[in-house]
Structures are given as structure tokens and as C-alpha cells.
Amino acid sequence: MSQRKASGDVGRATIRDVAERAGVSVASVSRVLSGNYPVSEDLRRKVMKVVRDLDYVTNAHARSLAGGGTPTVAILINNITGAAFAHVAKGVEGAATLRGWLSLVGTTGDDPERELALVNLMRQQGVAAVVLLGGAYDYDEYQLRMARFARSLDAAGSHLVLVGRPPLEGAVPATTVDYDNEGGAYAMASHLLSAGHRKVLVLPGHAELTTAQGRLSGARRAFEAYGVPFEATMVRHGPYDYEHGYAAVGECLRDGLDFTAVLAGTDVVAAGAMQALRAAGLRVPEDVSIVGYDDIPLASQLTPQLTTVHVPYEEMGRVALRAVADRREGGGARRKGADGDHLVLGTHVVVRHSVRPPAPPR
Amino acid sequence: MSQRKASGDVGRATIRDVAERAGVSVASVSRVLSGNYPVSEDLRRKVMKVVRDLDYVTNAHARSLAGGGTPTVAILINNITGAAFAHVAKGVEGAATLRGWLSLVGTTGDDPERELALVNLMRQQGVAAVVLLGGAYDYDEYQLRMARFARSLDAAGSHLVLVGRPPLEGAVPATTVDYDNEGGAYAMASHLLSAGHRKVLVLPGHAELTTAQGRLSGARRAFEAYGVPFEATMVRHGPYDYEHGYAAVGECLRDGLDFTAVLAGTDVVAAGAMQALRAAGLRVPEDVSIVGYDDIPLASQLTPQLTTVHVPYEEMGRVALRAVADRREGGGARRKGADGDHLVLGTHVVVRHSVRPPAPPR
DNA sequence: GTAACAATGGGATACGGTTTCCGGACCCTG
DNA sequence: CAGGGTCCGGAAACCGTATCCCATTGTTAC
């Protein structure tokens, strides 16, 4: 007895079903659908009619197994609700869609285990590239870990792209899309210094986070350039969130620390800092100036609107995808020289209303 | 000459390579890896060693073609940068990961064309479910369109889930996860009314958006319950964004409209409204009260912190995934009765600091 | 000592397409 | 009308994995 499909099968229609019903061969249907082979108008009509009747779509798995298939790019992100990351994801996704590529999103939750699991999962999926988003923790093993990922993906015909974190050392097959993090911090701090501020509370972020390190060193360079001493007691590390901004400023006020401005590591931290100042009866910017970093929509929605550093997140996403697509078009030709690509995008200060010259010494 | 792999092939290692190198059969390797068949310890060791040496991972496409494979859920979203949507996505993604499922994300950008293309793309991928996020525009063809999606996905063994929009009419194979939108609006408006406000500016959102319709009718019901006339001139429609909030309030002030409170359709709109009031020299909440809707992080980061309606977005995401997973476990058994599932989650008012009783009549 | 049985490895096949290789039909031209 | 070239349709060989079925080996019971 035949084991092949019963007539009233509920499963998905196959290309064979289409061929049979249209009275043509399987190959013909495939050719009509992929369109890379000349077919008669008559055949095309016959096939397309059946395709519509059956509401047939090709099986992506079978197609990609047979060599074809749409390229897919995987986006790995710490936390999808972070505004900055969301914009990068939007950039990648938009550029991917434009080319007919598909995009997958995975959340690591800052957990190295999950990160590893996800990279392997993506490798199984045969993705064209894995885009890793956000600052990295600068542990010793970090470089080794990423290098392993890079080589592993490369061996599988995929590619690793690091966005918003420093490039890997040595000849590792990975692409980095970065922004001038330190330069932005330098400019932001200079803005504060040139307005006359000398006592600045700095909330750079977690000490181990590469992003925070860059922002801190940029600020320090600006202080040195202005000949203003940079005091360790004025630096408070902590996570990039609202609560940290609020708590850190509250603490400093209770400690009686003397400052006329706050240089926050991100806009969200700045929002927390602003709230804490208000709670203590201080006005922004009359009593204390505040600046942020990232220029997410929140920055222009606060009162007063926040002076901050614009980071081209969405463009970074687009650039990242373009880099991958180019490398794929280019084929294996320049594979060799393409190791360790590093693209850096510019940042700039966006002046709004949260900075004023300091009030005369109390 | 053999066309099969050269020895130094750069491509991805296959299960055959592993089998050959370990001196065992392909079937054995598969069994060791999937672990659903007894194998001797000796065999397992041999195979695993080669797997590590070759850094082999199975080909997900081939696996899913052969019947196995990890289920995948697709999330279709208007705009990934919207905070509310991002939280739903987080809920879905988290719950998916917990079960070892994979999640895909696609952006529709409010374009029906792209929506259709994405649904078909997902159908090709053989996803277990397609989750459609966010309020819908209530055009005539909307119901037909969604019903077509639902049936199309159902026929392919997939399933449509609508999150944050009203359920489909009739016996359509789709699941809806919704929140008590109108109830939240009713409670929010009541809060304002019981504080003594009688002249309330309402910014519900786009008139055609189902979400806005629900919020508006909830507010209207509250006014009726309080015996307060609900005037059409006090309602201003517009998109759910900061700019609309700012512009609408600015306009009303210029028009000399008399109001003591603003009932905004979303927190972001409320933020814009607040900024416009400030720009006009009015204080919040001393001169004008403001309330929002959604309870995204922004609500508690504004000054003053915003009284708003909490919507359990992340939980809705989790619930949506659970519904799909349950249906899949349950198998075809209750397929029939499962048509038109509709789950509704509760909302509640979060009281913060943006509401005060109105000042005595000027 | 042999038969029956459990444990385990190997070969073959199916999954749903794409693509190559051929053979046959059609059309144009001399 | 015959010959040759152009095109298109059909059969079959993969793509990489899971699984069904059978063969082999070692073990236990009679």
C-alpha cells in the first residue's frame, strides 16, 4: 500500500503537489518560481494559478539545503529594551530587509553561557553573519573568547561583527564597527570645562565595561588639556541605568561633595541624576549642569532637554550589515586582507538646555 | 575525478566527515548527538572527541527538513524602537529561549505590503507561530486580511497570534492576547475626575487605531459615569509620539482652550504635552495635571513622575508564547475547539506625582 | 550447549527543493 | 521537405540529517 500522501493531507503543500496539479514537472515549477531560467508564458500562467490556489510557499529549509536560500543575519543583544541597542538593531534589520535578507534576534542577558549557546545556535542556522552588540566586559579571557567565536564562525562560512566595542587584537577574522567613544567624551567634557565648570561629578559606568573605560579616559584627557586636576573622588562607577544615576547623585549630595556639573555615562543615568538633584531641591541647569551620552530620544524629552553626545547607532547598524554584504559579494577574493576590518564612525556634541556656566562660588 | 570534498575543504563540516573520521557510521553520530537512542560509552567518547576537534555543529536546515529541529517563533513589530513593543518582544523571546525555541524578529514599519511579505517569509521558514504586535488600523479589509493570514498559517501547520489588538471575528484559527485597554482608560479617567478635574484635554491617538479607540471610549464611559459632559472639542487625535503631544498642547493653549488636565494616549505623548506646558510657563501638576498610558520606564523618569496605566507588556509576550507552546503540546487533539482563543490581561493605574486637584477657578 | 533475547551499530531511505543532463518538440531557413 | 538550431520539459542526482529496519554480538535461561 502506498505510504505517500493521502489526498486530503493537512500538511503543507510541496512543490510536487503543485507540479502534479498543474500537470507539469517538478523542475518546471522550480524554474517558474526562481525565475532564473526561461519558461513559456503559458507554463508560467498554469503554474502560478496553482500556486495561488494552493497558497504554496517554498520550504526555506529545503531550499537552503539545496544551496539557495535567503541569507540571514543574527543580532545578539544584551537587552532588547535598551534604547541604544534597539536603534542599532533597527539599522541592521532595515538594511537587511532592503537586501531581502532575514534577521534573527537573540538576547544574551549579559550571560557568557547564553552568549556561547547563541553563537552555536546561529552557527547551526548557517547565518551569514553574527552581529554582537554593545560594550564588552574587559575580562582577561574576553579576547580569547571572541577570537574563538570569530574563527569558529569563519570556518563555518559565517562571519563575526562586533558593534560598539573595541576591535580584536591580532589576525582574527572579524569586523568591528565602532564609534569615536573617547572623542565624544573628550568633546563633552570640554564643553563643560569651557563653560567654566571645574568641579564635575563623573558617572562613567561600570569600571570593567569597555564603553565606560573609553568615556572615562576621554573625559580625563579633556581635563588634562584644560589643566584641571582630575580627582578620583569625583568618579562614581555603576551600571548604566536610571537607578544608579539617582543613587549616585543622592549619595554625593549627602556626602557633601562639592560639584557644579554632572558628566553622566549615558542619557538614562543623566535622567536619574537629574531627578536626584530635583529631589534635593536643586535646579537644573541653574544650580547644577548635566550632560549625558548616546542621544537617545529620552534626551530631548527630559526637562530641560539634555545636552549630550550623539552616537549614530542606527547608522552603525546599517554600516555593519553593509560590511557583511560587501564581504559576501566580494567572495573569497579578498578574504585574506579582510581580516580585522575596523570601521569607526564619528560622534558629536548636541547642545540643548542642560548646561549653564557655574554659579559664582558659594 | 571525484567531485566530492577535497581534503582541505574550507566549508562547514558535515556529519559524514565526523563519522568517517571517527570510523563509525553516520547513524551512530546522529544518535550520539541527539541522545535519544542508547549508545555505548566507547562510541560516545570517540564521536565527541571528533566533534570537538572539528568544531562540528549540526545543520539546522537539514535537521528540520528531516523532521527534527527547534521550533521557531516569529515576532512582527511595527517599530522595534518603541518601548512598549520592545517589552512584549522581550517577553516572547525570554519565554521562547526558556523552552529552547528560537525567535525571529521582523519590522513592518506600518506597511501592509511588508507585513504580507513577512508573513509569507515566515511561512517559508516553517515557524511554529507568528506573533503580530501592536494596535491595528481598523480599515474594512483588516478583518479579511488577518483572517487570510490566520488560515494561511494554519494550513501550513503554523499559527497566528495577535497581541495588543482586538480578536478576529468568526471562527478564525488565531489566538489573541489582549489587555483591558478600555478598562485602564476608564480607571485613569476616573482618577482624574475624582480628583476634581472637569475640563480635560484628551489626546487618544490616531482615530483609526484600535488602541486609541479603546482608550477613548473608556474615557468617555468614565465621564458618563461621573455625569460630566464629554466635549468633542477637547479631543485631539494624532500619532503616538512626543511631537504630537507637544504640538497638540501648544495648539490648544494658543486657541485659548480651557483645561486643567491632560489625558494622554501614551506616556510618550504625555512627555511631549508636559514639555509644551512648561514652555508656556505652566507648572505640572500645580497648574495642569497630566496622565499617560503604558507605564514604560520613561514614565518614572520624567519630572514629575507620571501617573499612568500599567500594561503588562512583558507578561503578554510570555503568555502569547505559552499559548502557542500549549497548543503545540496538546497536538491536534483540541485543534477544533482552540479556534479563536482570546486571553485578556488586566491593567491598573499607577499613581505617581503628576496629578493634583485643579486650582480654584481662575 | 543451544535457543531466545537485549543491546547496539550500520545501511538505506525520506524530507522538499534545486540543478544538471538529455531527449524531444518546435520553428526557421535553404 | 529536410536539416539544423533553439528551447523547454522530464528524470535523477544531490544537499545534511533523522530514523526505520536489519544484522551482529554478547548474555541469560533452560
PDB file of C-alpha atoms in Angstrom, chain A residues 73 75 86-103 314 317-319 321-322, chain B residues 80 105-108 114:
ATOM      1  CA  VAL A  73      21.995  37.814   9.861  1.00  0.00           C
ATOM      2  CA  ILE A  75      21.744  40.102  16.064  1.00  0.00           C
ATOM      3  CA  ALA A  86      17.303  48.918  19.716  1.00  0.00           C
ATOM      4  CA  HIS A  87      18.461  51.569  17.292  1.00  0.00           C
ATOM      5  CA  VAL A  88      21.413  49.512  16.162  1.00  0.00           C
ATOM      6  CA  ALA A  89      19.107  46.563  15.699  1.00  0.00           C
ATOM      7  CA  LYS A  90      16.815  48.750  13.665  1.00  0.00           C
ATOM      8  CA  GLY A  91      19.689  49.771  11.442  1.00  0.00           C
ATOM      9  CA  VAL A  92      20.777  46.192  10.873  1.00  0.00           C
ATOM     10  CA  GLU A  93      17.255  44.962  10.322  1.00  0.00           C
ATOM     11  CA  GLY A  94      16.409  47.764   7.914  1.00  0.00           C
ATOM     12  CA  ALA A  95      19.492  47.259   5.809  1.00  0.00           C
ATOM     13  CA  ALA A  96      18.974  43.504   5.855  1.00  0.00           C
ATOM     14  CA  THR A  97      15.399  43.769   4.677  1.00  0.00           C
ATOM     15  CA  LEU A  98      16.441  46.134   1.932  1.00  0.00           C
ATOM     16  CA  ARG A  99      18.556  43.348   0.507  1.00  0.00           C
ATOM     17  CA  GLY A 100      15.985  40.666   1.108  1.00  0.00           C
ATOM     18  CA  TRP A 101      17.952  39.260   3.985  1.00  0.00           C
ATOM     19  CA  LEU A 102      16.356  37.889   7.087  1.00  0.00           C
ATOM     20  CA  SER A 103      17.283  38.847  10.631  1.00  0.00           C
ATOM     21  CA  GLU A 314      21.236  53.296  13.572  1.00  0.00           C
ATOM     22  CA  GLY A 317      23.761  49.003  12.271  1.00  0.00           C
ATOM     23  CA  ARG A 318      23.470  49.799   8.594  1.00  0.00           C
ATOM     24  CA  VAL A 319      27.223  50.001   8.198  1.00  0.00           C
ATOM     25  CA  LEU A 321      25.292  44.979   7.570  1.00  0.00           C
ATOM     26  CA  ARG A 322      26.836  46.619   4.573  1.00  0.00           C
TER      27      ARG A 322
ATOM     28  CA  ILE B  80      11.494  47.959  17.145  1.00  0.00           C
ATOM     29  CA  VAL B 105      12.093  39.470  14.533  1.00  0.00           C
ATOM     30  CA  GLY B 106      10.728  41.376  11.594  1.00  0.00           C
ATOM     31  CA  THR B 107       9.771  45.025  11.255  1.00  0.00           C
ATOM     32  CA  THR B 108       6.735  46.017   9.255  1.00  0.00           C
ATOM     33  CA  ARG B 114       5.824  44.425   4.127  1.00  0.00           C
TER      34      ARG B 114
END
